[in-house]
Short mmCIF file of C-alpha atoms in Angstrom, two decimals:
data_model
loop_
_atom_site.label_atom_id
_atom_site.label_comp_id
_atom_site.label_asym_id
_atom_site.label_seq_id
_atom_site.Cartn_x
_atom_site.Cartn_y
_atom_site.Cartn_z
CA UNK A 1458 -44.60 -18.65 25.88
CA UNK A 1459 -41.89 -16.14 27.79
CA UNK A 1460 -39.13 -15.55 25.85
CA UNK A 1461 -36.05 -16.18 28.20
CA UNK A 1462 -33.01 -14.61 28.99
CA UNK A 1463 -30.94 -17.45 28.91
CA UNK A 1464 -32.57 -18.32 25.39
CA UNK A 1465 -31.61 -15.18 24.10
CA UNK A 1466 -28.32 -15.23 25.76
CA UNK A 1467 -27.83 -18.81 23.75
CA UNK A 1468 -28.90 -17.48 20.40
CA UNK A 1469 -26.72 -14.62 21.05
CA UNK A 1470 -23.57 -16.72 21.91
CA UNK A 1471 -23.97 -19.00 18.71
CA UNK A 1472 -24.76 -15.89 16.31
CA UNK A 1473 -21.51 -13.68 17.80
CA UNK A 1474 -19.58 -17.15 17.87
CA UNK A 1475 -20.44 -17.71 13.90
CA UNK A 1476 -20.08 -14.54 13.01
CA UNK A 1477 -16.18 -14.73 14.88
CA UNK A 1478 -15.15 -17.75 12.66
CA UNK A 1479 -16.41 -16.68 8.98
CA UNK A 1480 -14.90 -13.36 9.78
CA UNK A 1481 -11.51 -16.03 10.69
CA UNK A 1482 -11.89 -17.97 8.07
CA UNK A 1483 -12.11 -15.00 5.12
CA UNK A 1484 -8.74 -13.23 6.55
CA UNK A 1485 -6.50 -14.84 4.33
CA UNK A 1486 -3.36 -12.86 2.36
CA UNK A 1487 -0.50 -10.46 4.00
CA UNK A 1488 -0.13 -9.28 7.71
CA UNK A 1489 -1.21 -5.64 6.86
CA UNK A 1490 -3.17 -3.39 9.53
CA UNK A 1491 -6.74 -4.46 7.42
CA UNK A 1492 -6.86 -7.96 7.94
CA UNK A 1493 -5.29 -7.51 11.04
CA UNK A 1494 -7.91 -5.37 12.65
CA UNK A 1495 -10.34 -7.99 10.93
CA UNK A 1496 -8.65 -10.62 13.05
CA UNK A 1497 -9.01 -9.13 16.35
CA UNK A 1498 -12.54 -8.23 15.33
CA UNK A 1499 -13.32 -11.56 14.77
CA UNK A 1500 -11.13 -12.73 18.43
CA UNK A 1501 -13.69 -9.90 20.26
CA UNK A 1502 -16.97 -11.60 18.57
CA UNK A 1503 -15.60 -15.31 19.81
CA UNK A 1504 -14.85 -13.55 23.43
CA UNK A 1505 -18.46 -12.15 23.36
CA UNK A 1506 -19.66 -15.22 22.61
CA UNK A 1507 -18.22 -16.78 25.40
CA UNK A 1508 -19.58 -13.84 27.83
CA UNK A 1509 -23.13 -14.66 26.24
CA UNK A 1510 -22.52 -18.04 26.94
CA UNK A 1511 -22.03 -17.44 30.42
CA UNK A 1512 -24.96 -16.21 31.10
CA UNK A 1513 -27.02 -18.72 28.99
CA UNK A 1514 -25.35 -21.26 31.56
CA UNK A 1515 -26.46 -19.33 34.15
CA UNK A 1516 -27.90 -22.30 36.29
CA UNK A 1517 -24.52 -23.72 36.36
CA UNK A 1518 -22.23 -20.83 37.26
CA UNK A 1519 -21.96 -19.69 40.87
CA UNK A 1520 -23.36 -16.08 40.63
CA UNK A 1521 -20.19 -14.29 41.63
CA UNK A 1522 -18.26 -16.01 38.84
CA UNK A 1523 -20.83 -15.14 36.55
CA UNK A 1524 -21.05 -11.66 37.81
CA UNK A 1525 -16.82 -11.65 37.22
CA UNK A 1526 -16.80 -13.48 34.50
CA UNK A 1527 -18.95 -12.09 32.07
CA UNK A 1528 -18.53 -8.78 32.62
CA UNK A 1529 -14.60 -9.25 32.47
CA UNK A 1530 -15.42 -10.73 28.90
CA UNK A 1531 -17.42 -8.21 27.93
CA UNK A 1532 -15.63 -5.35 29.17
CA UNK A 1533 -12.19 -7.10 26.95
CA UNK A 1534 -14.47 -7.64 24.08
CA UNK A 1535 -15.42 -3.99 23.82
CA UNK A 1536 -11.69 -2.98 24.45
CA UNK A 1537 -10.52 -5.14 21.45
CA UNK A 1538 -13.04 -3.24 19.06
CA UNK A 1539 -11.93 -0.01 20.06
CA UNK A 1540 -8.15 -0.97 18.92
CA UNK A 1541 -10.10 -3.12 15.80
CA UNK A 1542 -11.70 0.03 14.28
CA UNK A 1543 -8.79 2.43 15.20
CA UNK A 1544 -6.28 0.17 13.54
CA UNK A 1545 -8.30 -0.19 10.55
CA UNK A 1546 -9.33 3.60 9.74
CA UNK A 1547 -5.30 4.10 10.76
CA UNK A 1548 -5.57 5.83 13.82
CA UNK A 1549 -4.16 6.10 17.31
CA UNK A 1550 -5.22 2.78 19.06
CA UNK A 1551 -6.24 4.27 22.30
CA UNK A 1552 -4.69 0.86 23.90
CA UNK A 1553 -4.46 2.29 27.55
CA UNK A 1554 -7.64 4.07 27.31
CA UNK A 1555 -9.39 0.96 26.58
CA UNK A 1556 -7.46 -1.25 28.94
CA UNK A 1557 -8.27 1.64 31.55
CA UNK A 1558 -11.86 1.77 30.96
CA UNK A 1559 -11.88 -2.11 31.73
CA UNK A 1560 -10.02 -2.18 34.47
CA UNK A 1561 -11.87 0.50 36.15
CA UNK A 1562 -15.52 -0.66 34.96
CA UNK A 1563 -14.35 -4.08 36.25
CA UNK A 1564 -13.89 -3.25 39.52
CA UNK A 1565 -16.97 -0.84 39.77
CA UNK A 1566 -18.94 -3.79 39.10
CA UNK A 1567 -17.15 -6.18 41.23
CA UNK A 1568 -17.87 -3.65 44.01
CA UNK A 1569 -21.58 -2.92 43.87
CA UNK A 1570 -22.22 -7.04 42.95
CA UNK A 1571 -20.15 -8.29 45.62
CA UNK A 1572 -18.88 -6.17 48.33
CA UNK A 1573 -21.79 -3.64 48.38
CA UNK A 1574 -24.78 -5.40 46.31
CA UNK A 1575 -26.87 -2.68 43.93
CA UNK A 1576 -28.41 -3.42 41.23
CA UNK A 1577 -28.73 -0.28 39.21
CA UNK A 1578 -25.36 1.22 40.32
CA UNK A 1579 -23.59 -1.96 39.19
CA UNK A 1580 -25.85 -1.38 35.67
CA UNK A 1581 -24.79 2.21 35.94
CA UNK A 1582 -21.47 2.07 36.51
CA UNK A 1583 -20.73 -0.88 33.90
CA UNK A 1584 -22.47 1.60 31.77
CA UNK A 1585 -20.52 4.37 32.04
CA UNK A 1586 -17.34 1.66 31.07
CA UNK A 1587 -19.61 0.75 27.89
CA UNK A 1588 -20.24 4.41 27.15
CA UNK A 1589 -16.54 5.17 27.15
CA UNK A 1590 -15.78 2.52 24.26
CA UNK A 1591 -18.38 3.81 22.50
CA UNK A 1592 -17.38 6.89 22.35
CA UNK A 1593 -13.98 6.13 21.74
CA UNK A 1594 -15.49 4.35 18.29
CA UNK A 1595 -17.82 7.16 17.95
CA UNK A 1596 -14.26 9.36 17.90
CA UNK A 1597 -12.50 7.46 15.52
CA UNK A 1598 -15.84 7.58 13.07
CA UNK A 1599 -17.21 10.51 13.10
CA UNK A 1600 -14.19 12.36 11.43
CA UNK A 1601 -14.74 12.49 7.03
CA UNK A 1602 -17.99 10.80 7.63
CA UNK A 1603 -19.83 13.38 5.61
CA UNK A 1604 -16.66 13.43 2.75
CA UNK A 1605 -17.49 11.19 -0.37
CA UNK A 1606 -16.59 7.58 -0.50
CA UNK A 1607 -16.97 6.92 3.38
CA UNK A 1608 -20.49 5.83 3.76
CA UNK A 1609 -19.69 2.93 5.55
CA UNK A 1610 -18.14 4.71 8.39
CA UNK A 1611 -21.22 6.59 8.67
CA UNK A 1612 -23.27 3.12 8.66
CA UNK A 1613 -21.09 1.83 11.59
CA UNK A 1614 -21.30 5.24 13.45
CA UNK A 1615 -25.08 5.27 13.42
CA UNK A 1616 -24.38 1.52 15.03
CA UNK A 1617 -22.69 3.19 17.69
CA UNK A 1618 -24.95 5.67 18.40
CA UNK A 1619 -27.63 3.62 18.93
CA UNK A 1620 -25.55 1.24 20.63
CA UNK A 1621 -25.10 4.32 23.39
CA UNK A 1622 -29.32 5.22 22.86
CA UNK A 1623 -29.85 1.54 24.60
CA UNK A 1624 -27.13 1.94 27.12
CA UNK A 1625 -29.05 5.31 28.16
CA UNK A 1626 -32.52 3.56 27.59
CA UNK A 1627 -31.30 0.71 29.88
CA UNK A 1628 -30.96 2.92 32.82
CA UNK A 1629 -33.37 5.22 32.45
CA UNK A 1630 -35.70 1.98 32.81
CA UNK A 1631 -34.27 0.78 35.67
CA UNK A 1632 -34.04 3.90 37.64
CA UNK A 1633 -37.51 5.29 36.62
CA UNK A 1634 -38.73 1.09 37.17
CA UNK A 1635 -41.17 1.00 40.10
CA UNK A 1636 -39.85 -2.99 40.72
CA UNK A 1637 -36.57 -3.46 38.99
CA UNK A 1638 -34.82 -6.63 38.69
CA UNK A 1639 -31.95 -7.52 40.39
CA UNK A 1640 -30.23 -9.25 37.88
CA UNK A 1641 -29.34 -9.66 34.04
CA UNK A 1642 -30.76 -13.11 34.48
CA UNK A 1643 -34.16 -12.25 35.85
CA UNK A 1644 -36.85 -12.50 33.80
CA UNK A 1645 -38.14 -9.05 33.34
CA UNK A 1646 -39.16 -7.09 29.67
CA UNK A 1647 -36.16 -4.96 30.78
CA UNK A 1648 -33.75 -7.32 30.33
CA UNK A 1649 -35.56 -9.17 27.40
CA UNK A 1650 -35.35 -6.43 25.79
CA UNK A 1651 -31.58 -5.31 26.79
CA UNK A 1652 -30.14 -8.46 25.70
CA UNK A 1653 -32.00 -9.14 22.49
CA UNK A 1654 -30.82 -5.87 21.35
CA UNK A 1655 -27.56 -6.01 22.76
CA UNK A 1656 -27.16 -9.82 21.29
CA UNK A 1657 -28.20 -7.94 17.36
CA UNK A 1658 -25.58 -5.30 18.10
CA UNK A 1659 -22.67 -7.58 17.11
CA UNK A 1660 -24.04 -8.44 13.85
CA UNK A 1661 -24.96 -4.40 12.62
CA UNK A 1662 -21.38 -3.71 13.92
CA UNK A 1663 -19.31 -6.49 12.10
CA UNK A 1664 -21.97 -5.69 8.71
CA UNK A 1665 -20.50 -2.03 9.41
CA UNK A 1666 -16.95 -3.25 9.77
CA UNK A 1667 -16.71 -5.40 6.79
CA UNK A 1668 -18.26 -2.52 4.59
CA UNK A 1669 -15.79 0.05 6.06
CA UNK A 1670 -13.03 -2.95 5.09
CA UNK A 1671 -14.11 -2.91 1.77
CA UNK A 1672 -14.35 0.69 1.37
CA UNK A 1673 -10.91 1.46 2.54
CA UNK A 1674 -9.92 -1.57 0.45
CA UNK A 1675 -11.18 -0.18 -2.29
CA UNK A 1676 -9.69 3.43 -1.83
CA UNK A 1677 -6.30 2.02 -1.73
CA UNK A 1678 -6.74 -0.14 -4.57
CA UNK A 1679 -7.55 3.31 -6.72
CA UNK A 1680 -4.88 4.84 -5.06
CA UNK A 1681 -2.50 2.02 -6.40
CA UNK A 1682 -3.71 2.19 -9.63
CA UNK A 1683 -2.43 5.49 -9.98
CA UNK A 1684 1.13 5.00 -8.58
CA UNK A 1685 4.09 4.61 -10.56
CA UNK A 1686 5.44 1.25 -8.96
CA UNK A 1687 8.84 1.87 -9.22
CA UNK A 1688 9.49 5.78 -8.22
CA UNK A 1689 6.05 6.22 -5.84
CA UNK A 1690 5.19 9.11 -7.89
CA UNK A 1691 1.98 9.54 -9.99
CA UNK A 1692 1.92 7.45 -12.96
CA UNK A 1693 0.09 8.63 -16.25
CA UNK A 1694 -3.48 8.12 -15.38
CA UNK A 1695 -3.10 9.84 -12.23
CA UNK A 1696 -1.22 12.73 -14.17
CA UNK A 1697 -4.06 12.91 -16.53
CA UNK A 1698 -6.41 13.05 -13.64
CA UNK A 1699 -4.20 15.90 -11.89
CA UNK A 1700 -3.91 18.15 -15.11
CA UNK A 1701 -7.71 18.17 -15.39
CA UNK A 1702 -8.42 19.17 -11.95
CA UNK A 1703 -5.53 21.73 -11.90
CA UNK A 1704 -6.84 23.36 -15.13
CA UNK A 1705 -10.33 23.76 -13.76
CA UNK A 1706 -9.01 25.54 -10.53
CA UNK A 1707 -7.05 27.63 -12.79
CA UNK A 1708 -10.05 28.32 -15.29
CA UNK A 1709 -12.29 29.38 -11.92
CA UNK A 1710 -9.71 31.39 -10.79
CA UNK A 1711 -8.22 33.37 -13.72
CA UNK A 1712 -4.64 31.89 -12.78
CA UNK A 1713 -1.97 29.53 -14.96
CA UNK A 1714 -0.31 26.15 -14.65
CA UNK A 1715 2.85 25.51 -15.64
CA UNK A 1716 4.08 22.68 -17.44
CA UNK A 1717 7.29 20.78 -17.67
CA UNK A 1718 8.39 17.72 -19.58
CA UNK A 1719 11.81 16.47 -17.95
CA UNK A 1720 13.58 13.67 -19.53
CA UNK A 1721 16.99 11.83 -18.57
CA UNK A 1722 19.54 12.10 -20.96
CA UNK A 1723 21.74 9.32 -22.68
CA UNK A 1724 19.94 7.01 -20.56
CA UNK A 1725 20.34 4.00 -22.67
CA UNK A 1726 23.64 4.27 -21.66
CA UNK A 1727 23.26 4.06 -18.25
CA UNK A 1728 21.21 0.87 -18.77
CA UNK A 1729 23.52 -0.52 -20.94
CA UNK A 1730 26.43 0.47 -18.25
CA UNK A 1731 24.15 -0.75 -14.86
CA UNK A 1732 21.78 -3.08 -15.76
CA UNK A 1733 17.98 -2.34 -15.44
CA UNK A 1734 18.25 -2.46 -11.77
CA UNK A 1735 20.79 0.16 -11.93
CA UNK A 1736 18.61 1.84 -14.27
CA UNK A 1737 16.35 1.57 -11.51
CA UNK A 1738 17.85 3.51 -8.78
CA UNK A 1739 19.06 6.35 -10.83
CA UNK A 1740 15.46 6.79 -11.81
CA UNK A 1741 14.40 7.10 -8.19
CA UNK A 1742 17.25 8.94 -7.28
CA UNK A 1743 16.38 11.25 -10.35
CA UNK A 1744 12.60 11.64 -8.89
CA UNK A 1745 14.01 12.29 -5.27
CA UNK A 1746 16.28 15.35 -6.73
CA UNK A 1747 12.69 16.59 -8.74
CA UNK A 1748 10.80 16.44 -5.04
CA UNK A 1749 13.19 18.04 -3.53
CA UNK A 1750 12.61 21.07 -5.34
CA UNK A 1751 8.84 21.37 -5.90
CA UNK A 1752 6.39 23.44 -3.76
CA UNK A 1753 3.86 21.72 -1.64
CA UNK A 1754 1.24 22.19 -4.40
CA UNK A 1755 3.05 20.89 -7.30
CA UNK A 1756 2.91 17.59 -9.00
CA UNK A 1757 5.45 15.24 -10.53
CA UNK A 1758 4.31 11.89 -12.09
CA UNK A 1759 6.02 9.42 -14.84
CA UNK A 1760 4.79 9.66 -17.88
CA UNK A 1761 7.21 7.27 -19.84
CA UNK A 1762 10.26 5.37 -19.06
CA UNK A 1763 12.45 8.14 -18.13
CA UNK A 1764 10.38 11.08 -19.04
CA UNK A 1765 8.62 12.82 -16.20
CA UNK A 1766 5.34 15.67 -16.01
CA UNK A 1767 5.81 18.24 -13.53
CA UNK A 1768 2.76 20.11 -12.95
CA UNK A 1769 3.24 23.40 -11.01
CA UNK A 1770 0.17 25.74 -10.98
CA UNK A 1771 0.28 29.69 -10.25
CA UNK A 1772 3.32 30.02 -12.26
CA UNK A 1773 3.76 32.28 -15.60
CA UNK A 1774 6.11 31.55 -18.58
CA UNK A 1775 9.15 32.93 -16.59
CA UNK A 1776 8.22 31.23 -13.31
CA UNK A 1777 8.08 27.38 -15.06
CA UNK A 1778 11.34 28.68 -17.09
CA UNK A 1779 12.95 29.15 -13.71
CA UNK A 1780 11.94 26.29 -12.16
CA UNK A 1781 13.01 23.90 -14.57
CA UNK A 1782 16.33 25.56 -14.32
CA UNK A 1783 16.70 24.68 -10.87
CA UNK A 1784 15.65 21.09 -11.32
CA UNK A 1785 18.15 20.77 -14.37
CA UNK A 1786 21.20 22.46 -11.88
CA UNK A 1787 20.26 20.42 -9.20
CA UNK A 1788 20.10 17.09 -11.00
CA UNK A 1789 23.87 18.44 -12.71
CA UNK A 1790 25.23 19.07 -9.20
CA UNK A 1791 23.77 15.39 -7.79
CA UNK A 1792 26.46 12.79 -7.55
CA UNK A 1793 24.85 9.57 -7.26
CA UNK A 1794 26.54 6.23 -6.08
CA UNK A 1795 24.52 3.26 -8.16
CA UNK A 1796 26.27 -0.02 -7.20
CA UNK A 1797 29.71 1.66 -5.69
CA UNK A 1798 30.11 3.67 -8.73
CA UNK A 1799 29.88 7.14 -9.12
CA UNK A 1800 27.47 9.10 -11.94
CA UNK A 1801 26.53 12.23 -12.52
CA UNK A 1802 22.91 12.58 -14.78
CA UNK A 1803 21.82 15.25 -16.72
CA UNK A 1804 18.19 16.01 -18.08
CA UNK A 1805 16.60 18.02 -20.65
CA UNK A 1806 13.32 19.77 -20.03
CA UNK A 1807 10.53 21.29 -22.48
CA UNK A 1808 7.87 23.83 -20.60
CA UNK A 1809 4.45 25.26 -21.88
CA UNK A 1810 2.30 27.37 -19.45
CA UNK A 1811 -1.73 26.99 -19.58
CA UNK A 1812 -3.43 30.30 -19.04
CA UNK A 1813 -6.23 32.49 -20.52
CA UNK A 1814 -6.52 31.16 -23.71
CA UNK A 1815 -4.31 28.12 -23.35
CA UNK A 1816 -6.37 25.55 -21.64
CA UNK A 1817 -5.86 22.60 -23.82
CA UNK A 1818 -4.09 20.68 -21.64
CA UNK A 1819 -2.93 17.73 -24.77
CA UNK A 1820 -2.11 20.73 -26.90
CA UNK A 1821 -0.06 22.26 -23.73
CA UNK A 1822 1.69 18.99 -23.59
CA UNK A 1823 2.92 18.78 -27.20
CA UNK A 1824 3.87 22.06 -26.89
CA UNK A 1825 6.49 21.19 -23.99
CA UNK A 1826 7.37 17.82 -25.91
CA UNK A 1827 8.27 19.69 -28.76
CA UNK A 1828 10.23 22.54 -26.53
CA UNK A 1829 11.94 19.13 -25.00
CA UNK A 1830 12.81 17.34 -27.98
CA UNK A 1831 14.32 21.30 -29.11
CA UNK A 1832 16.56 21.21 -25.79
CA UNK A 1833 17.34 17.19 -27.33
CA UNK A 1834 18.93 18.72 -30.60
CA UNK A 1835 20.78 21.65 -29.07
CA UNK A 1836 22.77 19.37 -27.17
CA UNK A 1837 20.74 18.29 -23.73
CA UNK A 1838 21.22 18.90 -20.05
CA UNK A 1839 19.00 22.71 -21.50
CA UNK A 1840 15.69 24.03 -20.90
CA UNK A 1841 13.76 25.29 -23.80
CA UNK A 1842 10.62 27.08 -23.54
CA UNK A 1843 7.41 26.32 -26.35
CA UNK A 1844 6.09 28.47 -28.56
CA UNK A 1845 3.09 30.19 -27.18
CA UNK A 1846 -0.12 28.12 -28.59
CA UNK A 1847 -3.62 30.01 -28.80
CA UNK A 1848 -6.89 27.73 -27.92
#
């Protein structure tokens, strides 16, 4: 028995309109950019299963409304993906790109249906409107697909690319046909063949989307896990992680890393005097005055509850001594306002340098604990340098 199009078309409507409503359904939790671009995913899937529907009903429909119709459904469908996979991979949306590649495929295929009837150049030129989503999702995925940890962005690119293969195949079959069909509808292998793949399209691309979802979910979560809640800086792990991979560079490369323990002084008092929250801010405020004198390349995490590691690599013994000078001065000069009142914070700060010889980074970090708990006993708000330590 002939397989139909409007069969196909139905099959296709019901499978898109499914797929729409689990997607739906799942998005539960905050308004952030994921699940929102998982929303309008799931809106374009319900609006391409009305288009499909459309033309299953095709016996119904006058054909100019069908002609209207389902391509204006289609053509907003494919628009709403665009901004769907943009706003998830957190790029530009490309909103008046999109809405301009509907509008103008719209009326290119109102014109050769209705005003001046042609087949292939209505195919063509609806085509060409396809072609420039696509590659406006081929845009946003093809950049990092070959870095580590993004293989689902190179699953839903390969979607896309074949996604523009059957858009090419399509007309290359209709030009090069010796009896074409004259419609979507009309039974032809063509078009059997068009809208079964087109109709399995949906479901690779929303497989592609939900794996790229939970691959950037799953980035941030690691990402998180290595944040210090409360100051946004690297917490331990993450400074463990950083001091490893700094230390290697250095080791390939001959060079040094300097290390610096800072820690708040009296801060127990400032507790006691502010209340946690208050304890709080100055913290923060404390990491802001750190940031703001570090170099692009080095690295400040928490390490305890007022003790900091500031990682700064290329820098000898007198380099790190120098540095932690100026974050010491600069936290002395900083008058901060915590609840309307006014303090002034000092810190102490032990450093170590790793270098030929020295590449124990837990040894390197006694070494500057020790130097810190020196500048402790000689009266804070100091810098004290450790005693050189041979691997």
């Amino acid at each position: 028995m002939p397989i139909q199009v409007e069969t196909l078309s139905l099959l296709n409507a019901v499978q898109a309109l499914a797929l729409g409503l689990m997607l739906w359904a799942g998005t539960h939790g905050d308004n952030g950019p994921a699940l929102a671009a998982i929303r309008l995913r799931a809106l374009a899937l319900g609006i391409e299963a009305a288009g499909y529907g459309l033309l299953a009903l095709q016996a119904f429909i006058p054909p100019a409304a069908l002609l209207m119709g389902g391509n204006a459904l289609n053509l907003l469908a494919q628009g709403m993906v665009v901004v769907a996979i943009r706003m998830l991979l957190g790029k530009p949306l490309r909103l008046k790109s999109a809405t301009l590649i509907a509008v103008v495929g719209w009326a290119g295929v109102a014109w050769f249906g209705i005003v001046d009837p042609d087949y292939r150049l209505r195919v063509l030129w609806g085509s060409l409107a396809i072609a420039g989503n696509v590659l406006l999702n081929i845009d946003a995925l093809r950049s990092g697909c070959r870095d580590s940890g993004t293989r689902a962005r190179c699953v839903l690119l390969w979607v896309y690319l074949l996604a523009m293969a059957l858009v090419v195949w399509r007309n290359g079959a209709l030009w090069l046909s010796g009896n074409p069909p004259d419609q979507v509808a009309t039974p032809s292998p063509i078009n059997v063949f068009y809208v079964l793949l087109s109709g399995m399209q949906p479901l690779f691309a929303s497989i592609g989307f939900l794996l790229l979802y939970n691959e950037i979910l799953r980035r941030e979560l690691h990402e998180l896990a290595r944040i210090d809640p409360l100051t946004g800086v690297a917490n331990r792990r993450a400074m463990g992680e950083a001091s490893d991979r700094m230390l290697d560079e250095a080791r390939a490369w001959r060079g040094s890393v300097g290390v610096l323990l800072v820690d708040a002084d009296h801060f127990k008092n400032v507790n006691d005097r502010f209340g946690h929250d208050g304890g709080d801010k100055v913290l923060q405020s404390l990491v802001a005055c750190i940031q703001s004198i570090l170099r692009a390349d080095d690295i400040v995490g928490r390490v305890g509850g007022e003790e900091f590691l500031v990682l700064s690599p290329g820098v000898d013994a007198e380099g790190v001594l120098a540095l932690g000078e100026r974050i010491r001065s600069t936290v002395e000069r900083e008058v901060l306002q915590i609840d309307g009142e006014t303090l002034r914070l000092t810190v102490s700060i032990g450093t170590a340098v790793a270098g030929p010889g020295q590449w124990d980074m837990p040894l390197l970090r006694r070494q500057a604990d020790a130097a810190l708990y020196a500048a402790k006993r000689a009266g804070r708000n100091q810098v004290v340098a450790g005693a050189e330590v041979a691997a």
